[in-house]
PDB file of C-alpha atoms in Angstrom:
ATOM      1  CA  MET S   1      16.164  -8.483 -19.583  1.00 55.00           C
ATOM      2  CA  SER S   2      13.865  -6.511 -17.325  1.00 64.00           C
ATOM      3  CA  ARG S   3      12.965  -3.097 -18.651  1.00 82.00           C
ATOM      4  CA  ILE S   4      11.974  -1.978 -15.176  1.00 84.00           C
ATOM      5  CA  GLY S   5      15.081  -3.296 -13.444  1.00 83.00           C
ATOM      6  CA  LYS S   6      17.581  -1.353 -15.520  1.00 85.00           C
ATOM      7  CA  LEU S   7      16.002   2.053 -14.797  1.00 89.00           C
ATOM      8  CA  PRO S   8      17.942   4.038 -12.166  1.00 90.00           C
ATOM      9  CA  ILE S   9      16.119   5.335  -9.077  1.00 91.00           C
ATOM     10  CA  LYS S  10      16.453   9.072  -8.408  1.00 92.00           C
ATOM     11  CA  VAL S  11      16.979   9.847  -4.720  1.00 91.00           C
ATOM     12  CA  PRO S  12      15.530  13.207  -3.542  1.00 91.00           C
ATOM     13  CA  SER S  13      17.771  15.499  -1.512  1.00 90.00           C
ATOM     14  CA  ASN S  14      15.768  14.921   1.704  1.00 90.00           C
ATOM     15  CA  VAL S  15      16.230  11.106   1.594  1.00 91.00           C
ATOM     16  CA  GLN S  16      19.241   9.266   3.028  1.00 92.00           C
ATOM     17  CA  VAL S  17      20.285   5.841   1.706  1.00 91.00           C
ATOM     18  CA  GLU S  18      22.624   3.497   3.590  1.00 91.00           C
ATOM     19  CA  PHE S  19      23.844  -0.003   2.787  1.00 88.00           C
ATOM     20  CA  ASP S  20      24.702  -2.603   5.437  1.00 88.00           C
ATOM     21  CA  GLU S  21      25.886  -5.684   3.505  1.00 84.00           C
ATOM     22  CA  GLN S  22      22.661  -6.933   1.840  1.00 88.00           C
ATOM     23  CA  ILE S  23      20.294  -4.655   3.815  1.00 92.00           C
ATOM     24  CA  ILE S  24      19.288  -1.250   2.467  1.00 93.00           C
ATOM     25  CA  HIS S  25      18.152   1.453   4.900  1.00 94.00           C
ATOM     26  CA  ILE S  26      16.192   4.406   3.514  1.00 93.00           C
ATOM     27  CA  SER S  27      15.130   7.290   5.742  1.00 93.00           C
ATOM     28  CA  GLY S  28      13.312  10.493   4.938  1.00 91.00           C
ATOM     29  CA  PRO S  29      11.018  13.111   6.434  1.00 92.00           C
ATOM     30  CA  HIS S  30       8.100  10.671   6.856  1.00 91.00           C
ATOM     31  CA  GLY S  31       9.889   7.622   8.283  1.00 89.00           C
ATOM     32  CA  LYS S  32      12.521   4.928   7.983  1.00 93.00           C
ATOM     33  CA  LEU S  33      12.336   1.688   6.007  1.00 92.00           C
ATOM     34  CA  PHE S  34      14.725  -1.180   5.471  1.00 93.00           C
ATOM     35  CA  ARG S  35      14.713  -4.300   3.306  1.00 93.00           C
ATOM     36  CA  LYS S  36      16.967  -7.300   2.895  1.00 94.00           C
ATOM     37  CA  ILE S  37      18.155  -7.758  -0.669  1.00 92.00           C
ATOM     38  CA  SER S  38      18.888 -11.153  -2.199  1.00 91.00           C
ATOM     39  CA  ASP S  39      22.496 -12.200  -2.791  1.00 90.00           C
ATOM     40  CA  LEU S  40      21.670 -12.537  -6.500  1.00 91.00           C
ATOM     41  CA  ILE S  41      21.107  -8.755  -6.750  1.00 91.00           C
ATOM     42  CA  SER S  42      23.599  -5.965  -6.099  1.00 90.00           C
ATOM     43  CA  VAL S  43      22.636  -2.358  -5.391  1.00 90.00           C
ATOM     44  CA  SER S  44      24.886   0.705  -5.618  1.00 89.00           C
ATOM     45  CA  LEU S  45      24.495   4.446  -5.037  1.00 89.00           C
ATOM     46  CA  ASN S  46      26.131   6.856  -7.537  1.00 89.00           C
ATOM     47  CA  ASP S  47      25.406  10.615  -7.688  1.00 88.00           C
ATOM     48  CA  ASN S  48      21.973  10.366  -6.001  1.00 89.00           C
ATOM     49  CA  LEU S  49      21.000   7.470  -8.279  1.00 91.00           C
ATOM     50  CA  ILE S  50      20.376   3.943  -7.002  1.00 91.00           C
ATOM     51  CA  ILE S  51      21.387   1.367  -9.602  1.00 91.00           C
ATOM     52  CA  VAL S  52      20.230  -2.251  -9.334  1.00 91.00           C
ATOM     53  CA  THR S  53      22.242  -4.947 -11.146  1.00 90.00           C
ATOM     54  CA  LYS S  54      22.172  -8.734 -11.305  1.00 90.00           C
ATOM     55  CA  ALA S  55      25.075 -10.649  -9.776  1.00 89.00           C
ATOM     56  CA  ASN S  56      24.610 -13.505 -12.251  1.00 88.00           C
ATOM     57  CA  ASN S  57      22.279 -14.340 -15.103  1.00 88.00           C
ATOM     58  CA  THR S  58      20.080 -17.075 -13.657  1.00 89.00           C
ATOM     59  CA  ARG S  59      16.320 -17.374 -13.916  1.00 90.00           C
ATOM     60  CA  ILE S  60      15.745 -16.454 -10.259  1.00 91.00           C
ATOM     61  CA  ALA S  61      18.045 -13.427 -10.574  1.00 89.00           C
ATOM     62  CA  ASN S  62      16.047 -12.266 -13.592  1.00 88.00           C
ATOM     63  CA  GLN S  63      12.821 -12.620 -11.592  1.00 87.00           C
ATOM     64  CA  LEU S  64      14.188 -10.682  -8.623  1.00 91.00           C
ATOM     65  CA  TYR S  65      15.793  -7.944 -10.742  1.00 90.00           C
ATOM     66  CA  GLY S  66      12.720  -5.835 -11.574  1.00 89.00           C
ATOM     67  CA  LEU S  67      11.009  -6.701  -8.287  1.00 92.00           C
ATOM     68  CA  THR S  68      13.920  -5.422  -6.206  1.00 92.00           C
ATOM     69  CA  ARG S  69      14.112  -2.182  -8.192  1.00 92.00           C
ATOM     70  CA  THR S  70      10.361  -1.581  -7.748  1.00 93.00           C
ATOM     71  CA  LEU S  71      10.464  -2.310  -4.005  1.00 94.00           C
ATOM     72  CA  ILE S  72      13.375   0.105  -3.488  1.00 94.00           C
ATOM     73  CA  ASN S  73      11.625   2.753  -5.604  1.00 94.00           C
ATOM     74  CA  ASN S  74       8.463   2.373  -3.471  1.00 94.00           C
ATOM     75  CA  MET S  75      10.572   2.805  -0.336  1.00 94.00           C
ATOM     76  CA  VAL S  76      12.117   6.041  -1.675  1.00 94.00           C
ATOM     77  CA  ILE S  77       8.714   7.434  -2.699  1.00 93.00           C
ATOM     78  CA  GLY S  78       7.130   6.406   0.612  1.00 93.00           C
ATOM     79  CA  VAL S  79       9.636   8.100   2.922  1.00 93.00           C
ATOM     80  CA  SER S  80       9.659  11.278   0.813  1.00 93.00           C
ATOM     81  CA  GLN S  81       5.964  11.686  -0.177  1.00 92.00           C
ATOM     82  CA  ARG S  82       3.845   8.943   1.518  1.00 92.00           C
ATOM     83  CA  PHE S  83       1.197   6.745  -0.056  1.00 95.00           C
ATOM     84  CA  GLU S  84      -2.554   7.203   0.171  1.00 95.00           C
ATOM     85  CA  ARG S  85      -5.608   4.974  -0.341  1.00 95.00           C
ATOM     86  CA  THR S  86      -9.187   6.241  -0.135  1.00 96.00           C
ATOM     87  CA  LEU S  87     -12.150   4.038   0.776  1.00 95.00           C
ATOM     88  CA  GLN S  88     -15.838   4.935   0.596  1.00 95.00           C
ATOM     89  CA  LEU S  89     -18.608   3.359   2.652  1.00 94.00           C
ATOM     90  CA  GLN S  90     -21.849   2.973   0.711  1.00 92.00           C
ATOM     91  CA  GLY S  91     -24.973   1.818   2.461  1.00 87.00           C
ATOM     92  CA  VAL S  92     -27.654   3.079   4.809  1.00 90.00           C
ATOM     93  CA  GLY S  93     -26.236   3.448   8.314  1.00 90.00           C
ATOM     94  CA  TYR S  94     -22.651   2.593   7.306  1.00 93.00           C
ATOM     95  CA  ARG S  95     -20.207   4.841   9.108  1.00 94.00           C
ATOM     96  CA  ALA S  96     -16.701   4.954  10.539  1.00 94.00           C
ATOM     97  CA  GLN S  97     -15.031   6.731  13.439  1.00 94.00           C
ATOM     98  CA  ILE S  98     -11.684   6.672  15.208  1.00 94.00           C
ATOM     99  CA  LEU S  99     -11.606   5.902  18.950  1.00 93.00           C
ATOM    100  CA  ASN S 100      -8.368   5.388  20.941  1.00 90.00           C
ATOM    101  CA  LYS S 101      -6.092   4.384  18.015  1.00 91.00           C
ATOM    102  CA  ASN S 102      -8.811   2.034  16.739  1.00 93.00           C
ATOM    103  CA  LEU S 103     -10.996   2.354  13.667  1.00 94.00           C
ATOM    104  CA  VAL S 104     -14.600   1.502  14.557  1.00 95.00           C
ATOM    105  CA  LEU S 105     -16.845   0.535  11.625  1.00 94.00           C
ATOM    106  CA  ASN S 106     -20.642   0.218  11.718  1.00 94.00           C
ATOM    107  CA  LEU S 107     -21.437  -1.862   8.632  1.00 92.00           C
ATOM    108  CA  GLY S 108     -24.930  -3.205   9.214  1.00 89.00           C
ATOM    109  CA  TYR S 109     -23.873  -6.095  11.438  1.00 90.00           C
ATOM    110  CA  SER S 110     -25.276  -6.527  14.947  1.00 93.00           C
ATOM    111  CA  HIS S 111     -21.980  -5.296  16.399  1.00 94.00           C
ATOM    112  CA  PRO S 112     -19.405  -2.648  15.497  1.00 94.00           C
ATOM    113  CA  ILE S 113     -16.108  -3.838  14.007  1.00 94.00           C
ATOM    114  CA  SER S 114     -12.916  -2.515  15.593  1.00 95.00           C
ATOM    115  CA  ILE S 115      -9.593  -2.519  13.707  1.00 94.00           C
ATOM    116  CA  SER S 116      -6.395  -1.394  15.405  1.00 95.00           C
ATOM    117  CA  ILE S 117      -4.339   1.141  13.460  1.00 93.00           C
ATOM    118  CA  PRO S 118      -0.698   0.018  13.044  1.00 93.00           C
ATOM    119  CA  GLU S 119       2.322   2.264  13.718  1.00 90.00           C
ATOM    120  CA  GLY S 120       3.232   4.499  10.792  1.00 88.00           C
ATOM    121  CA  ILE S 121      -0.324   4.617   9.437  1.00 93.00           C
ATOM    122  CA  GLU S 122      -2.593   7.633   9.699  1.00 94.00           C
ATOM    123  CA  ILE S 123      -6.340   7.300   9.042  1.00 95.00           C
ATOM    124  CA  THR S 124      -8.670  10.259   8.650  1.00 95.00           C
ATOM    125  CA  VAL S 125     -12.446   9.978   8.440  1.00 95.00           C
ATOM    126  CA  GLU S 126     -14.390  12.560   6.427  1.00 94.00           C
ATOM    127  CA  LYS S 127     -18.187  12.884   6.645  1.00 94.00           C
ATOM    128  CA  ASN S 128     -18.316   9.496   8.482  1.00 92.00           C
ATOM    129  CA  VAL S 129     -18.176   7.599   5.161  1.00 92.00           C
ATOM    130  CA  VAL S 130     -14.804   8.432   3.539  1.00 95.00           C
ATOM    131  CA  LEU S 131     -11.639   6.836   4.915  1.00 94.00           C
ATOM    132  CA  ILE S 132      -8.231   8.173   3.865  1.00 96.00           C
ATOM    133  CA  ILE S 133      -5.332   5.871   4.761  1.00 96.00           C
ATOM    134  CA  ARG S 134      -1.839   7.424   4.608  1.00 95.00           C
ATOM    135  CA  GLY S 135       1.551   5.911   5.336  1.00 94.00           C
ATOM    136  CA  PHE S 136       5.130   5.614   4.152  1.00 94.00           C
ATOM    137  CA  ASP S 137       5.034   1.813   3.623  1.00 93.00           C
ATOM    138  CA  LYS S 138       3.075   1.031   0.451  1.00 94.00           C
ATOM    139  CA  GLU S 139       2.650  -2.616   1.400  1.00 94.00           C
ATOM    140  CA  LEU S 140       1.211  -1.769   4.822  1.00 94.00           C
ATOM    141  CA  VAL S 141      -1.157   0.897   3.429  1.00 95.00           C
ATOM    142  CA  GLY S 142      -2.490  -1.481   0.773  1.00 95.00           C
ATOM    143  CA  GLN S 143      -2.852  -4.378   3.211  1.00 95.00           C
ATOM    144  CA  LEU S 144      -4.760  -2.273   5.733  1.00 95.00           C
ATOM    145  CA  ALA S 145      -7.071  -0.966   2.985  1.00 95.00           C
ATOM    146  CA  ALA S 146      -7.715  -4.544   1.811  1.00 95.00           C
ATOM    147  CA  THR S 147      -8.396  -5.693   5.386  1.00 95.00           C
ATOM    148  CA  ILE S 148     -10.913  -2.899   5.938  1.00 95.00           C
ATOM    149  CA  ARG S 149     -12.568  -3.612   2.579  1.00 94.00           C
ATOM    150  CA  SER S 150     -12.848  -7.331   3.406  1.00 94.00           C
ATOM    151  CA  LYS S 151     -15.139  -6.549   6.362  1.00 94.00           C
ATOM    152  CA  ARG S 152     -17.957  -5.679   3.922  1.00 93.00           C
ATOM    153  CA  PRO S 153     -16.960  -6.104   0.254  1.00 93.00           C
ATOM    154  CA  PRO S 154     -19.248  -4.433  -2.281  1.00 93.00           C
ATOM    155  CA  GLU S 155     -22.113  -6.559  -3.498  1.00 91.00           C
ATOM    156  CA  PRO S 156     -23.467  -6.351  -7.063  1.00 92.00           C
ATOM    157  CA  TYR S 157     -27.214  -6.201  -6.395  1.00 91.00           C
ATOM    158  CA  LYS S 158     -27.610  -3.042  -4.306  1.00 89.00           C
ATOM    159  CA  GLY S 159     -24.051  -1.680  -4.586  1.00 87.00           C
ATOM    160  CA  LYS S 160     -23.590  -1.566  -0.806  1.00 92.00           C
ATOM    161  CA  GLY S 161     -20.234  -2.146   0.851  1.00 93.00           C
ATOM    162  CA  ILE S 162     -16.759  -0.636   1.145  1.00 94.00           C
ATOM    163  CA  LEU S 163     -15.323   0.543  -2.171  1.00 93.00           C
ATOM    164  CA  TYR S 164     -11.999   1.983  -3.244  1.00 94.00           C
ATOM    165  CA  LYS S 165     -12.257   5.550  -4.522  1.00 93.00           C
ATOM    166  CA  GLY S 166     -13.226   5.496  -8.184  1.00 90.00           C
ATOM    167  CA  GLU S 167     -14.183   1.801  -8.157  1.00 88.00           C
ATOM    168  CA  ILE S 168     -17.234   0.970 -10.218  1.00 89.00           C
ATOM    169  CA  ILE S 169     -19.373  -1.984  -9.202  1.00 88.00           C
ATOM    170  CA  LYS S 170     -21.017  -3.767 -12.102  1.00 91.00           C
ATOM    171  CA  ARG S 171     -24.646  -4.055 -11.042  1.00 90.00           C
ATOM    172  CA  LYS S 172     -26.695  -7.207 -11.568  1.00 90.00           C
ATOM    173  CA  VAL S 173     -30.416  -7.463 -12.118  1.00 88.00           C
ATOM    174  CA  GLY S 174     -32.331  -9.150  -9.295  1.00 83.00           C
ATOM    175  CA  LYS S 175     -34.964 -11.825  -9.585  1.00 83.00           C
ATOM    176  CA  SER S 176     -37.972 -10.949 -11.682  1.00 79.00           C
ATOM    177  CA  GLY S 177     -41.287 -11.489  -9.938  1.00 69.00           C
ATOM    178  CA  LYS S 178     -44.225 -13.230 -11.597  1.00 68.00           C
TER     179      LYS S 178
END
């Protein structure tokens, strides 16, 4: 049995939870999210606690049990507090700026890279090299951070590229000259 799935989810006072058959709607001060829940899982709300239970004891229900609880918990945290990812640009001439709801990155290529910022996501640029991505949907924040990082992943020889905050790149030794 899933140890994660059986934990109840505490709902803050500023978050509203509604059920519409197998769709859960969660709204809070930062936004609104909804998710369709499998028929193998049932969700109930009792005294500001969301409780996730399995409808039957099959293998697929066991797999979805902890996943569903974690997804609902991320939705509650997102609409009440928001999620944040920080990226750092390391390299000579690497910089970022925001122009007209687009993130423009100069990463050493012959052209700047433009990435459109989706709805519900807020990006702030500090000192031209630190990107802070905030949003209420954890999946969308993480995907946008991964997309930005994929434009110039860190390389192990000089350590240049786009890194997550606190990420350590294991450096390699270059060729030795004779």
